[in-house]
Amino acid sequence: MGHIRLGVLPRTRKWREVVDLLQTDASVEVVASKAVDASRESLKTAPKDPLFLAIVDLLARLPQDARGPGFQDAMAARGITDLDSVPGVLSGITQAIDEKSLRLGFRSDLGEIGQTALLTSLSEYFDHSLPSLFEPTAAEIRRSLGQLSSGDGFARFARGFFAHVVNQTLQYYLSRELSNHVGPGQRFASDADRVAFDRALDRHTYESARIVETYAGGWYGKTVWQGDGLTPESIRRFTDYSMQKLRGELERQGNAA
């Protein structure tokens, strides 16, 4: 099986600019902006990556399936058969994506990031939407998923997903460099400072992804409920536009900082 990698940024001029920034007290916003610029070519592969597009397609279809009468059959067709628990659903989704990768004949770094982002977004959503005192029932899990089929519900879900994708992509590159800047006289005096930076980057990426939320709700309504439904081309355009908007917003905030 082939593997499409994001690439090696540390040899580029733009990446050296990011490294130089890490040796200063530049804000998270500025570092994120420069890192996004340095990884632009990698992030631009999203609408061309068939595994990543399959994950975005699943992101959009799960809420629809949960609202429809054939939920169990639709999930079973993807290989997701354990619908009685959150771990069962998440495990089934993992297996479904892995099997899709096998059919495509390759894995990609961006596809793996997308898989992690989808599972993380679903896990966070279930934590907030399901009962916390008792184990949720299969009916409650289905109802929770179905609530994402509204314009507002899907918009928030998509925002979290794309924020995780971009943040994890930045961390894919940054994590290898940040460890070189921990210690006396360095950007981060301790590992705790480094962790605080990671959390700040995560928050900043999520806040910047509000621009995706604004777009995604309208897109979902027009595409799913008023248009021709989800097609490979509509998923590709949605992915492309969402990534463009988030990259642009991160760069804009960095320039304004």
PDB file of C-alpha atoms in Angstrom:
ATOM      1  CA  MET A   1       0.000   0.000   0.000  1.00  0.00           C
ATOM      2  CA  GLY A   2       1.342   3.432  -0.915  1.00  0.00           C
ATOM      3  CA  HIS A   3       1.527   6.338   1.518  1.00  0.00           C
ATOM      4  CA  ILE A   4       1.217  10.006   0.559  1.00  0.00           C
ATOM      5  CA  ARG A   5       3.106  12.173   3.037  1.00  0.00           C
ATOM      6  CA  LEU A   6       2.558  15.834   3.787  1.00  0.00           C
ATOM      7  CA  GLY A   7       6.144  16.704   2.989  1.00  0.00           C
ATOM      8  CA  VAL A   8       9.259  17.915   4.778  1.00  0.00           C
ATOM      9  CA  LEU A   9       8.989  21.563   5.690  1.00  0.00           C
ATOM     10  CA  PRO A  10      12.191  22.076   7.731  1.00  0.00           C
ATOM     11  CA  ARG A  11      14.262  22.532   4.570  1.00  0.00           C
ATOM     12  CA  THR A  12      12.190  25.394   3.188  1.00  0.00           C
ATOM     13  CA  ARG A  13      12.821  29.108   3.554  1.00  0.00           C
ATOM     14  CA  LYS A  14       9.348  29.663   5.018  1.00  0.00           C
ATOM     15  CA  TRP A  15       9.936  27.003   7.630  1.00  0.00           C
ATOM     16  CA  ARG A  16      13.211  28.656   8.651  1.00  0.00           C
ATOM     17  CA  GLU A  17      11.187  31.823   9.230  1.00  0.00           C
ATOM     18  CA  VAL A  18       8.950  29.855  11.618  1.00  0.00           C
ATOM     19  CA  VAL A  19      12.008  28.514  13.448  1.00  0.00           C
ATOM     20  CA  ASP A  20      13.373  32.048  13.768  1.00  0.00           C
ATOM     21  CA  LEU A  21      10.058  33.186  15.258  1.00  0.00           C
ATOM     22  CA  LEU A  22      10.216  30.431  17.875  1.00  0.00           C
ATOM     23  CA  GLN A  23      13.458  31.964  19.100  1.00  0.00           C
ATOM     24  CA  THR A  24      11.591  35.180  19.927  1.00  0.00           C
ATOM     25  CA  ASP A  25       8.534  36.012  22.026  1.00  0.00           C
ATOM     26  CA  ALA A  26       6.270  36.145  18.950  1.00  0.00           C
ATOM     27  CA  SER A  27       2.622  35.534  19.781  1.00  0.00           C
ATOM     28  CA  VAL A  28       0.741  32.314  19.065  1.00  0.00           C
ATOM     29  CA  GLU A  29      -1.181  34.179  16.366  1.00  0.00           C
ATOM     30  CA  VAL A  30       1.986  35.179  14.527  1.00  0.00           C
ATOM     31  CA  VAL A  31       3.582  31.725  14.823  1.00  0.00           C
ATOM     32  CA  ALA A  32       0.363  30.058  13.624  1.00  0.00           C
ATOM     33  CA  SER A  33       0.137  32.420  10.663  1.00  0.00           C
ATOM     34  CA  LYS A  34       3.698  31.739   9.557  1.00  0.00           C
ATOM     35  CA  ALA A  35       3.313  27.994  10.111  1.00  0.00           C
ATOM     36  CA  VAL A  36       0.141  27.939   7.997  1.00  0.00           C
ATOM     37  CA  ASP A  37       1.941  29.836   5.265  1.00  0.00           C
ATOM     38  CA  ALA A  38       4.857  27.385   5.401  1.00  0.00           C
ATOM     39  CA  SER A  39       2.501  24.383   5.218  1.00  0.00           C
ATOM     40  CA  ARG A  40       0.221  25.921   2.570  1.00  0.00           C
ATOM     41  CA  GLU A  41       1.121  23.399  -0.123  1.00  0.00           C
ATOM     42  CA  SER A  42       0.457  20.493   2.228  1.00  0.00           C
ATOM     43  CA  LEU A  43      -2.917  21.885   3.302  1.00  0.00           C
ATOM     44  CA  LYS A  44      -3.867  22.520  -0.324  1.00  0.00           C
ATOM     45  CA  THR A  45      -3.779  18.779  -0.980  1.00  0.00           C
ATOM     46  CA  ALA A  46      -6.990  18.236   1.037  1.00  0.00           C
ATOM     47  CA  PRO A  47      -9.476  18.562  -1.882  1.00  0.00           C
ATOM     48  CA  LYS A  48      -7.269  16.239  -3.957  1.00  0.00           C
ATOM     49  CA  ASP A  49      -6.814  13.526  -1.320  1.00  0.00           C
ATOM     50  CA  PRO A  50      -9.436  10.778  -1.885  1.00  0.00           C
ATOM     51  CA  LEU A  51      -9.117   9.386   1.644  1.00  0.00           C
ATOM     52  CA  PHE A  52      -9.526  12.813   3.223  1.00  0.00           C
ATOM     53  CA  LEU A  53     -12.527  13.514   0.972  1.00  0.00           C
ATOM     54  CA  ALA A  54     -14.066  10.193   2.017  1.00  0.00           C
ATOM     55  CA  ILE A  55     -13.739  11.281   5.650  1.00  0.00           C
ATOM     56  CA  VAL A  56     -15.417  14.633   4.941  1.00  0.00           C
ATOM     57  CA  ASP A  57     -18.164  12.738   3.113  1.00  0.00           C
ATOM     58  CA  LEU A  58     -18.655  10.575   6.210  1.00  0.00           C
ATOM     59  CA  LEU A  59     -18.714  13.712   8.378  1.00  0.00           C
ATOM     60  CA  ALA A  60     -21.637  15.014   6.307  1.00  0.00           C
ATOM     61  CA  ARG A  61     -23.519  11.726   5.896  1.00  0.00           C
ATOM     62  CA  LEU A  62     -23.557  10.438   9.472  1.00  0.00           C
ATOM     63  CA  PRO A  63     -26.123  13.030  10.638  1.00  0.00           C
ATOM     64  CA  GLN A  64     -28.319  12.269   7.622  1.00  0.00           C
ATOM     65  CA  ASP A  65     -28.156   8.546   8.253  1.00  0.00           C
ATOM     66  CA  ALA A  66     -29.149   9.054  11.875  1.00  0.00           C
ATOM     67  CA  ARG A  67     -32.231  11.014  10.793  1.00  0.00           C
ATOM     68  CA  GLY A  68     -33.321   8.462   8.185  1.00  0.00           C
ATOM     69  CA  PRO A  69     -35.403   5.303   8.656  1.00  0.00           C
ATOM     70  CA  GLY A  70     -32.616   2.967   7.524  1.00  0.00           C
ATOM     71  CA  PHE A  71     -29.969   4.024  10.024  1.00  0.00           C
ATOM     72  CA  GLN A  72     -28.794   0.546  11.017  1.00  0.00           C
ATOM     73  CA  ASP A  73     -28.641  -0.637   7.403  1.00  0.00           C
ATOM     74  CA  ALA A  74     -26.764   2.484   6.292  1.00  0.00           C
ATOM     75  CA  MET A  75     -24.215   2.106   9.084  1.00  0.00           C
ATOM     76  CA  ALA A  76     -23.864  -1.641   8.494  1.00  0.00           C
ATOM     77  CA  ALA A  77     -23.155  -0.970   4.819  1.00  0.00           C
ATOM     78  CA  ARG A  78     -20.090   0.969   5.995  1.00  0.00           C
ATOM     79  CA  GLY A  79     -19.074  -1.811   8.362  1.00  0.00           C
ATOM     80  CA  ILE A  80     -20.292   0.038  11.479  1.00  0.00           C
ATOM     81  CA  THR A  81     -22.339  -2.585  13.308  1.00  0.00           C
ATOM     82  CA  ASP A  82     -21.919  -1.827  17.025  1.00  0.00           C
ATOM     83  CA  LEU A  83     -24.333   1.051  17.627  1.00  0.00           C
ATOM     84  CA  ASP A  84     -24.965   0.309  21.310  1.00  0.00           C
ATOM     85  CA  SER A  85     -22.106   2.366  22.738  1.00  0.00           C
ATOM     86  CA  VAL A  86     -19.979   5.380  21.865  1.00  0.00           C
ATOM     87  CA  PRO A  87     -16.752   3.322  21.827  1.00  0.00           C
ATOM     88  CA  GLY A  88     -18.483   0.847  19.514  1.00  0.00           C
ATOM     89  CA  VAL A  89     -19.531   3.593  17.095  1.00  0.00           C
ATOM     90  CA  LEU A  90     -16.085   5.208  17.115  1.00  0.00           C
ATOM     91  CA  SER A  91     -14.378   1.851  16.638  1.00  0.00           C
ATOM     92  CA  GLY A  92     -16.692   1.080  13.721  1.00  0.00           C
ATOM     93  CA  ILE A  93     -15.921   4.408  12.081  1.00  0.00           C
ATOM     94  CA  THR A  94     -12.195   3.744  12.484  1.00  0.00           C
ATOM     95  CA  GLN A  95     -12.594   0.364  10.805  1.00  0.00           C
ATOM     96  CA  ALA A  96     -14.725   1.864   8.017  1.00  0.00           C
ATOM     97  CA  ILE A  97     -12.032   4.456   7.230  1.00  0.00           C
ATOM     98  CA  ASP A  98      -9.286   1.821   7.370  1.00  0.00           C
ATOM     99  CA  GLU A  99     -11.219  -0.369   4.930  1.00  0.00           C
ATOM    100  CA  LYS A 100     -11.750   2.607   2.633  1.00  0.00           C
ATOM    101  CA  SER A 101      -8.006   3.186   2.682  1.00  0.00           C
ATOM    102  CA  LEU A 102      -7.412  -0.438   1.685  1.00  0.00           C
ATOM    103  CA  ARG A 103      -9.817  -0.119  -1.242  1.00  0.00           C
ATOM    104  CA  LEU A 104      -8.054   3.051  -2.381  1.00  0.00           C
ATOM    105  CA  GLY A 105      -4.703   1.299  -2.105  1.00  0.00           C
ATOM    106  CA  PHE A 106      -2.891   3.944  -0.058  1.00  0.00           C
ATOM    107  CA  ARG A 107      -2.860   5.946   3.136  1.00  0.00           C
ATOM    108  CA  SER A 108      -1.940   9.601   3.429  1.00  0.00           C
ATOM    109  CA  ASP A 109      -0.732  11.685   6.327  1.00  0.00           C
ATOM    110  CA  LEU A 110      -3.608  14.069   5.746  1.00  0.00           C
ATOM    111  CA  GLY A 111      -6.034  11.146   5.688  1.00  0.00           C
ATOM    112  CA  GLU A 112      -4.732   9.961   9.059  1.00  0.00           C
ATOM    113  CA  ILE A 113      -5.049  13.489  10.424  1.00  0.00           C
ATOM    114  CA  GLY A 114      -8.598  13.666   9.069  1.00  0.00           C
ATOM    115  CA  GLN A 115      -9.479  10.358  10.705  1.00  0.00           C
ATOM    116  CA  THR A 116      -8.176  11.537  14.071  1.00  0.00           C
ATOM    117  CA  ALA A 117      -9.981  14.872  13.665  1.00  0.00           C
ATOM    118  CA  LEU A 118     -13.310  13.167  12.922  1.00  0.00           C
ATOM    119  CA  LEU A 119     -13.027  10.771  15.868  1.00  0.00           C
ATOM    120  CA  THR A 120     -11.952  13.592  18.200  1.00  0.00           C
ATOM    121  CA  SER A 121     -14.806  15.835  17.052  1.00  0.00           C
ATOM    122  CA  LEU A 122     -17.369  13.053  17.523  1.00  0.00           C
ATOM    123  CA  SER A 123     -15.982  12.123  20.930  1.00  0.00           C
ATOM    124  CA  GLU A 124     -16.108  15.745  22.107  1.00  0.00           C
ATOM    125  CA  TYR A 125     -19.629  16.118  20.749  1.00  0.00           C
ATOM    126  CA  PHE A 126     -20.895  12.968  22.443  1.00  0.00           C
ATOM    127  CA  ASP A 127     -19.323  14.071  25.735  1.00  0.00           C
ATOM    128  CA  HIS A 128     -21.453  17.231  25.663  1.00  0.00           C
ATOM    129  CA  SER A 129     -24.660  15.906  24.107  1.00  0.00           C
ATOM    130  CA  LEU A 130     -25.206  12.556  25.843  1.00  0.00           C
ATOM    131  CA  PRO A 131     -26.199  11.796  29.449  1.00  0.00           C
ATOM    132  CA  SER A 132     -23.207  11.717  31.771  1.00  0.00           C
ATOM    133  CA  LEU A 133     -24.576   9.748  34.749  1.00  0.00           C
ATOM    134  CA  PHE A 134     -25.483   6.588  32.853  1.00  0.00           C
ATOM    135  CA  GLU A 135     -24.249   4.833  29.726  1.00  0.00           C
ATOM    136  CA  PRO A 136     -26.224   6.187  26.745  1.00  0.00           C
ATOM    137  CA  THR A 137     -28.560   3.872  24.907  1.00  0.00           C
ATOM    138  CA  ALA A 138     -28.344   3.146  21.189  1.00  0.00           C
ATOM    139  CA  ALA A 139     -31.440   5.316  20.673  1.00  0.00           C
ATOM    140  CA  GLU A 140     -29.813   8.246  22.506  1.00  0.00           C
ATOM    141  CA  ILE A 141     -26.626   7.916  20.442  1.00  0.00           C
ATOM    142  CA  ARG A 142     -28.641   7.909  17.231  1.00  0.00           C
ATOM    143  CA  ARG A 143     -30.711  10.900  18.340  1.00  0.00           C
ATOM    144  CA  SER A 144     -27.532  12.783  19.259  1.00  0.00           C
ATOM    145  CA  LEU A 145     -26.051  12.143  15.809  1.00  0.00           C
ATOM    146  CA  GLY A 146     -29.307  13.175  14.174  1.00  0.00           C
ATOM    147  CA  GLN A 147     -29.205  16.548  15.892  1.00  0.00           C
ATOM    148  CA  LEU A 148     -26.126  17.362  13.798  1.00  0.00           C
ATOM    149  CA  SER A 149     -28.300  17.336  10.673  1.00  0.00           C
ATOM    150  CA  SER A 150     -29.590  20.836  11.392  1.00  0.00           C
ATOM    151  CA  GLY A 151     -27.757  23.719   9.789  1.00  0.00           C
ATOM    152  CA  ASP A 152     -26.473  25.026  13.124  1.00  0.00           C
ATOM    153  CA  GLY A 153     -25.583  21.553  14.387  1.00  0.00           C
ATOM    154  CA  PHE A 154     -23.576  20.641  11.312  1.00  0.00           C
ATOM    155  CA  ALA A 155     -21.917  24.063  11.230  1.00  0.00           C
ATOM    156  CA  ARG A 156     -20.513  23.619  14.752  1.00  0.00           C
ATOM    157  CA  PHE A 157     -19.495  20.046  13.972  1.00  0.00           C
ATOM    158  CA  ALA A 158     -17.663  21.080  10.794  1.00  0.00           C
ATOM    159  CA  ARG A 159     -15.957  23.932  12.623  1.00  0.00           C
ATOM    160  CA  GLY A 160     -14.508  21.551  15.194  1.00  0.00           C
ATOM    161  CA  PHE A 161     -13.408  19.080  12.535  1.00  0.00           C
ATOM    162  CA  PHE A 162     -11.547  21.551  10.320  1.00  0.00           C
ATOM    163  CA  ALA A 163     -10.013  23.265  13.359  1.00  0.00           C
ATOM    164  CA  HIS A 164      -8.630  19.902  14.484  1.00  0.00           C
ATOM    165  CA  VAL A 165      -7.349  19.146  10.977  1.00  0.00           C
ATOM    166  CA  VAL A 166      -5.392  22.386  10.673  1.00  0.00           C
ATOM    167  CA  ASN A 167      -4.158  22.292  14.270  1.00  0.00           C
ATOM    168  CA  GLN A 168      -2.943  18.707  13.910  1.00  0.00           C
ATOM    169  CA  THR A 169      -1.258  19.558  10.610  1.00  0.00           C
ATOM    170  CA  LEU A 170       0.610  22.429  12.254  1.00  0.00           C
ATOM    171  CA  GLN A 171       1.543  20.198  15.179  1.00  0.00           C
ATOM    172  CA  TYR A 172       2.764  17.569  12.714  1.00  0.00           C
ATOM    173  CA  TYR A 173       5.521  19.980  11.783  1.00  0.00           C
ATOM    174  CA  LEU A 174       5.843  22.159  14.873  1.00  0.00           C
ATOM    175  CA  SER A 175       6.129  19.358  17.426  1.00  0.00           C
ATOM    176  CA  ARG A 176       9.466  18.291  15.961  1.00  0.00           C
ATOM    177  CA  GLU A 177      10.857  21.804  16.330  1.00  0.00           C
ATOM    178  CA  LEU A 178       9.238  22.957  19.580  1.00  0.00           C
ATOM    179  CA  SER A 179      11.198  20.432  21.630  1.00  0.00           C
ATOM    180  CA  ASN A 180      14.383  22.227  20.535  1.00  0.00           C
ATOM    181  CA  HIS A 181      13.216  25.396  22.283  1.00  0.00           C
ATOM    182  CA  VAL A 182      12.637  24.099  25.828  1.00  0.00           C
ATOM    183  CA  GLY A 183      15.056  24.949  28.626  1.00  0.00           C
ATOM    184  CA  PRO A 184      16.864  27.854  30.277  1.00  0.00           C
ATOM    185  CA  GLY A 185      17.171  30.814  27.951  1.00  0.00           C
ATOM    186  CA  GLN A 186      14.862  29.211  25.396  1.00  0.00           C
ATOM    187  CA  ARG A 187      11.360  30.163  24.193  1.00  0.00           C
ATOM    188  CA  PHE A 188       9.850  27.713  26.711  1.00  0.00           C
ATOM    189  CA  ALA A 189      11.420  27.609  30.150  1.00  0.00           C
ATOM    190  CA  SER A 190       9.818  24.244  30.904  1.00  0.00           C
ATOM    191  CA  ASP A 191       7.733  21.475  29.394  1.00  0.00           C
ATOM    192  CA  ALA A 192       4.722  23.063  31.077  1.00  0.00           C
ATOM    193  CA  ASP A 193       5.283  26.241  29.055  1.00  0.00           C
ATOM    194  CA  ARG A 194       5.503  24.173  25.889  1.00  0.00           C
ATOM    195  CA  VAL A 195       2.193  22.438  26.734  1.00  0.00           C
ATOM    196  CA  ALA A 196       0.601  25.836  27.403  1.00  0.00           C
ATOM    197  CA  PHE A 197       1.697  26.955  23.934  1.00  0.00           C
ATOM    198  CA  ASP A 198       0.137  23.840  22.372  1.00  0.00           C
ATOM    199  CA  ARG A 199      -3.139  24.558  24.149  1.00  0.00           C
ATOM    200  CA  ALA A 200      -3.081  28.190  23.085  1.00  0.00           C
ATOM    201  CA  LEU A 201      -2.504  27.128  19.480  1.00  0.00           C
ATOM    202  CA  ASP A 202      -5.442  24.726  19.728  1.00  0.00           C
ATOM    203  CA  ARG A 203      -7.722  27.484  21.094  1.00  0.00           C
ATOM    204  CA  HIS A 204      -6.545  29.942  18.458  1.00  0.00           C
ATOM    205  CA  THR A 205      -7.191  27.500  15.626  1.00  0.00           C
ATOM    206  CA  TYR A 206     -10.681  26.760  16.957  1.00  0.00           C
ATOM    207  CA  GLU A 207     -11.531  30.445  17.297  1.00  0.00           C
ATOM    208  CA  SER A 208     -10.287  31.095  13.779  1.00  0.00           C
ATOM    209  CA  ALA A 209     -12.474  28.245  12.490  1.00  0.00           C
ATOM    210  CA  ARG A 210     -15.576  30.304  13.305  1.00  0.00           C
ATOM    211  CA  ILE A 211     -15.354  31.408   9.678  1.00  0.00           C
ATOM    212  CA  VAL A 212     -15.927  27.773   8.631  1.00  0.00           C
ATOM    213  CA  GLU A 213     -18.945  27.543  10.930  1.00  0.00           C
ATOM    214  CA  THR A 214     -20.485  30.585   9.261  1.00  0.00           C
ATOM    215  CA  TYR A 215     -20.137  28.981   5.842  1.00  0.00           C
ATOM    216  CA  ALA A 216     -20.862  25.325   6.659  1.00  0.00           C
ATOM    217  CA  GLY A 217     -24.401  25.749   7.955  1.00  0.00           C
ATOM    218  CA  GLY A 218     -25.620  27.460   4.803  1.00  0.00           C
ATOM    219  CA  TRP A 219     -23.770  24.997   2.590  1.00  0.00           C
ATOM    220  CA  TYR A 220     -25.317  22.023   4.348  1.00  0.00           C
ATOM    221  CA  GLY A 221     -28.846  23.363   4.059  1.00  0.00           C
ATOM    222  CA  LYS A 222     -28.516  24.259   0.388  1.00  0.00           C
ATOM    223  CA  THR A 223     -26.720  21.050  -0.558  1.00  0.00           C
ATOM    224  CA  VAL A 224     -28.564  18.432   1.493  1.00  0.00           C
ATOM    225  CA  TRP A 225     -32.058  19.825   1.913  1.00  0.00           C
ATOM    226  CA  GLN A 226     -32.473  22.161  -1.065  1.00  0.00           C
ATOM    227  CA  GLY A 227     -29.996  20.940  -3.692  1.00  0.00           C
ATOM    228  CA  ASP A 228     -28.996  17.695  -5.357  1.00  0.00           C
ATOM    229  CA  GLY A 229     -27.598  16.160  -2.185  1.00  0.00           C
ATOM    230  CA  LEU A 230     -24.075  15.148  -1.351  1.00  0.00           C
ATOM    231  CA  THR A 231     -21.975  14.350  -4.399  1.00  0.00           C
ATOM    232  CA  PRO A 232     -18.210  13.860  -4.786  1.00  0.00           C
ATOM    233  CA  GLU A 233     -17.978  17.291  -6.396  1.00  0.00           C
ATOM    234  CA  SER A 234     -19.992  19.052  -3.681  1.00  0.00           C
ATOM    235  CA  ILE A 235     -17.805  17.424  -1.003  1.00  0.00           C
ATOM    236  CA  ARG A 236     -14.649  18.464  -2.866  1.00  0.00           C
ATOM    237  CA  ARG A 237     -15.813  22.095  -3.175  1.00  0.00           C
ATOM    238  CA  PHE A 238     -16.872  22.206   0.473  1.00  0.00           C
ATOM    239  CA  THR A 239     -13.494  20.838   1.571  1.00  0.00           C
ATOM    240  CA  ASP A 240     -11.553  23.218  -0.652  1.00  0.00           C
ATOM    241  CA  TYR A 241     -13.476  26.309   0.417  1.00  0.00           C
ATOM    242  CA  SER A 242     -13.392  25.441   4.133  1.00  0.00           C
ATOM    243  CA  MET A 243      -9.641  24.918   4.100  1.00  0.00           C
ATOM    244  CA  GLN A 244      -9.080  28.090   2.104  1.00  0.00           C
ATOM    245  CA  LYS A 245     -11.192  30.168   4.489  1.00  0.00           C
ATOM    246  CA  LEU A 246      -9.490  28.806   7.599  1.00  0.00           C
ATOM    247  CA  ARG A 247      -5.993  29.239   6.187  1.00  0.00           C
ATOM    248  CA  GLY A 248      -6.836  32.786   5.154  1.00  0.00           C
ATOM    249  CA  GLU A 249      -8.291  33.644   8.563  1.00  0.00           C
ATOM    250  CA  LEU A 250      -5.227  32.336  10.418  1.00  0.00           C
ATOM    251  CA  GLU A 251      -2.935  34.326   8.160  1.00  0.00           C
ATOM    252  CA  ARG A 252      -5.091  37.447   8.518  1.00  0.00           C
ATOM    253  CA  GLN A 253      -5.018  37.264  12.318  1.00  0.00           C
ATOM    254  CA  GLY A 254      -1.273  36.760  12.271  1.00  0.00           C
ATOM    255  CA  ASN A 255      -0.792  39.861  10.154  1.00  0.00           C
ATOM    256  CA  ALA A 256      -3.054  41.848  12.492  1.00  0.00           C
ATOM    257  CA  ALA A 257      -1.254  40.738  15.658  1.00  0.00           C
TER     258      ALA A 257
END
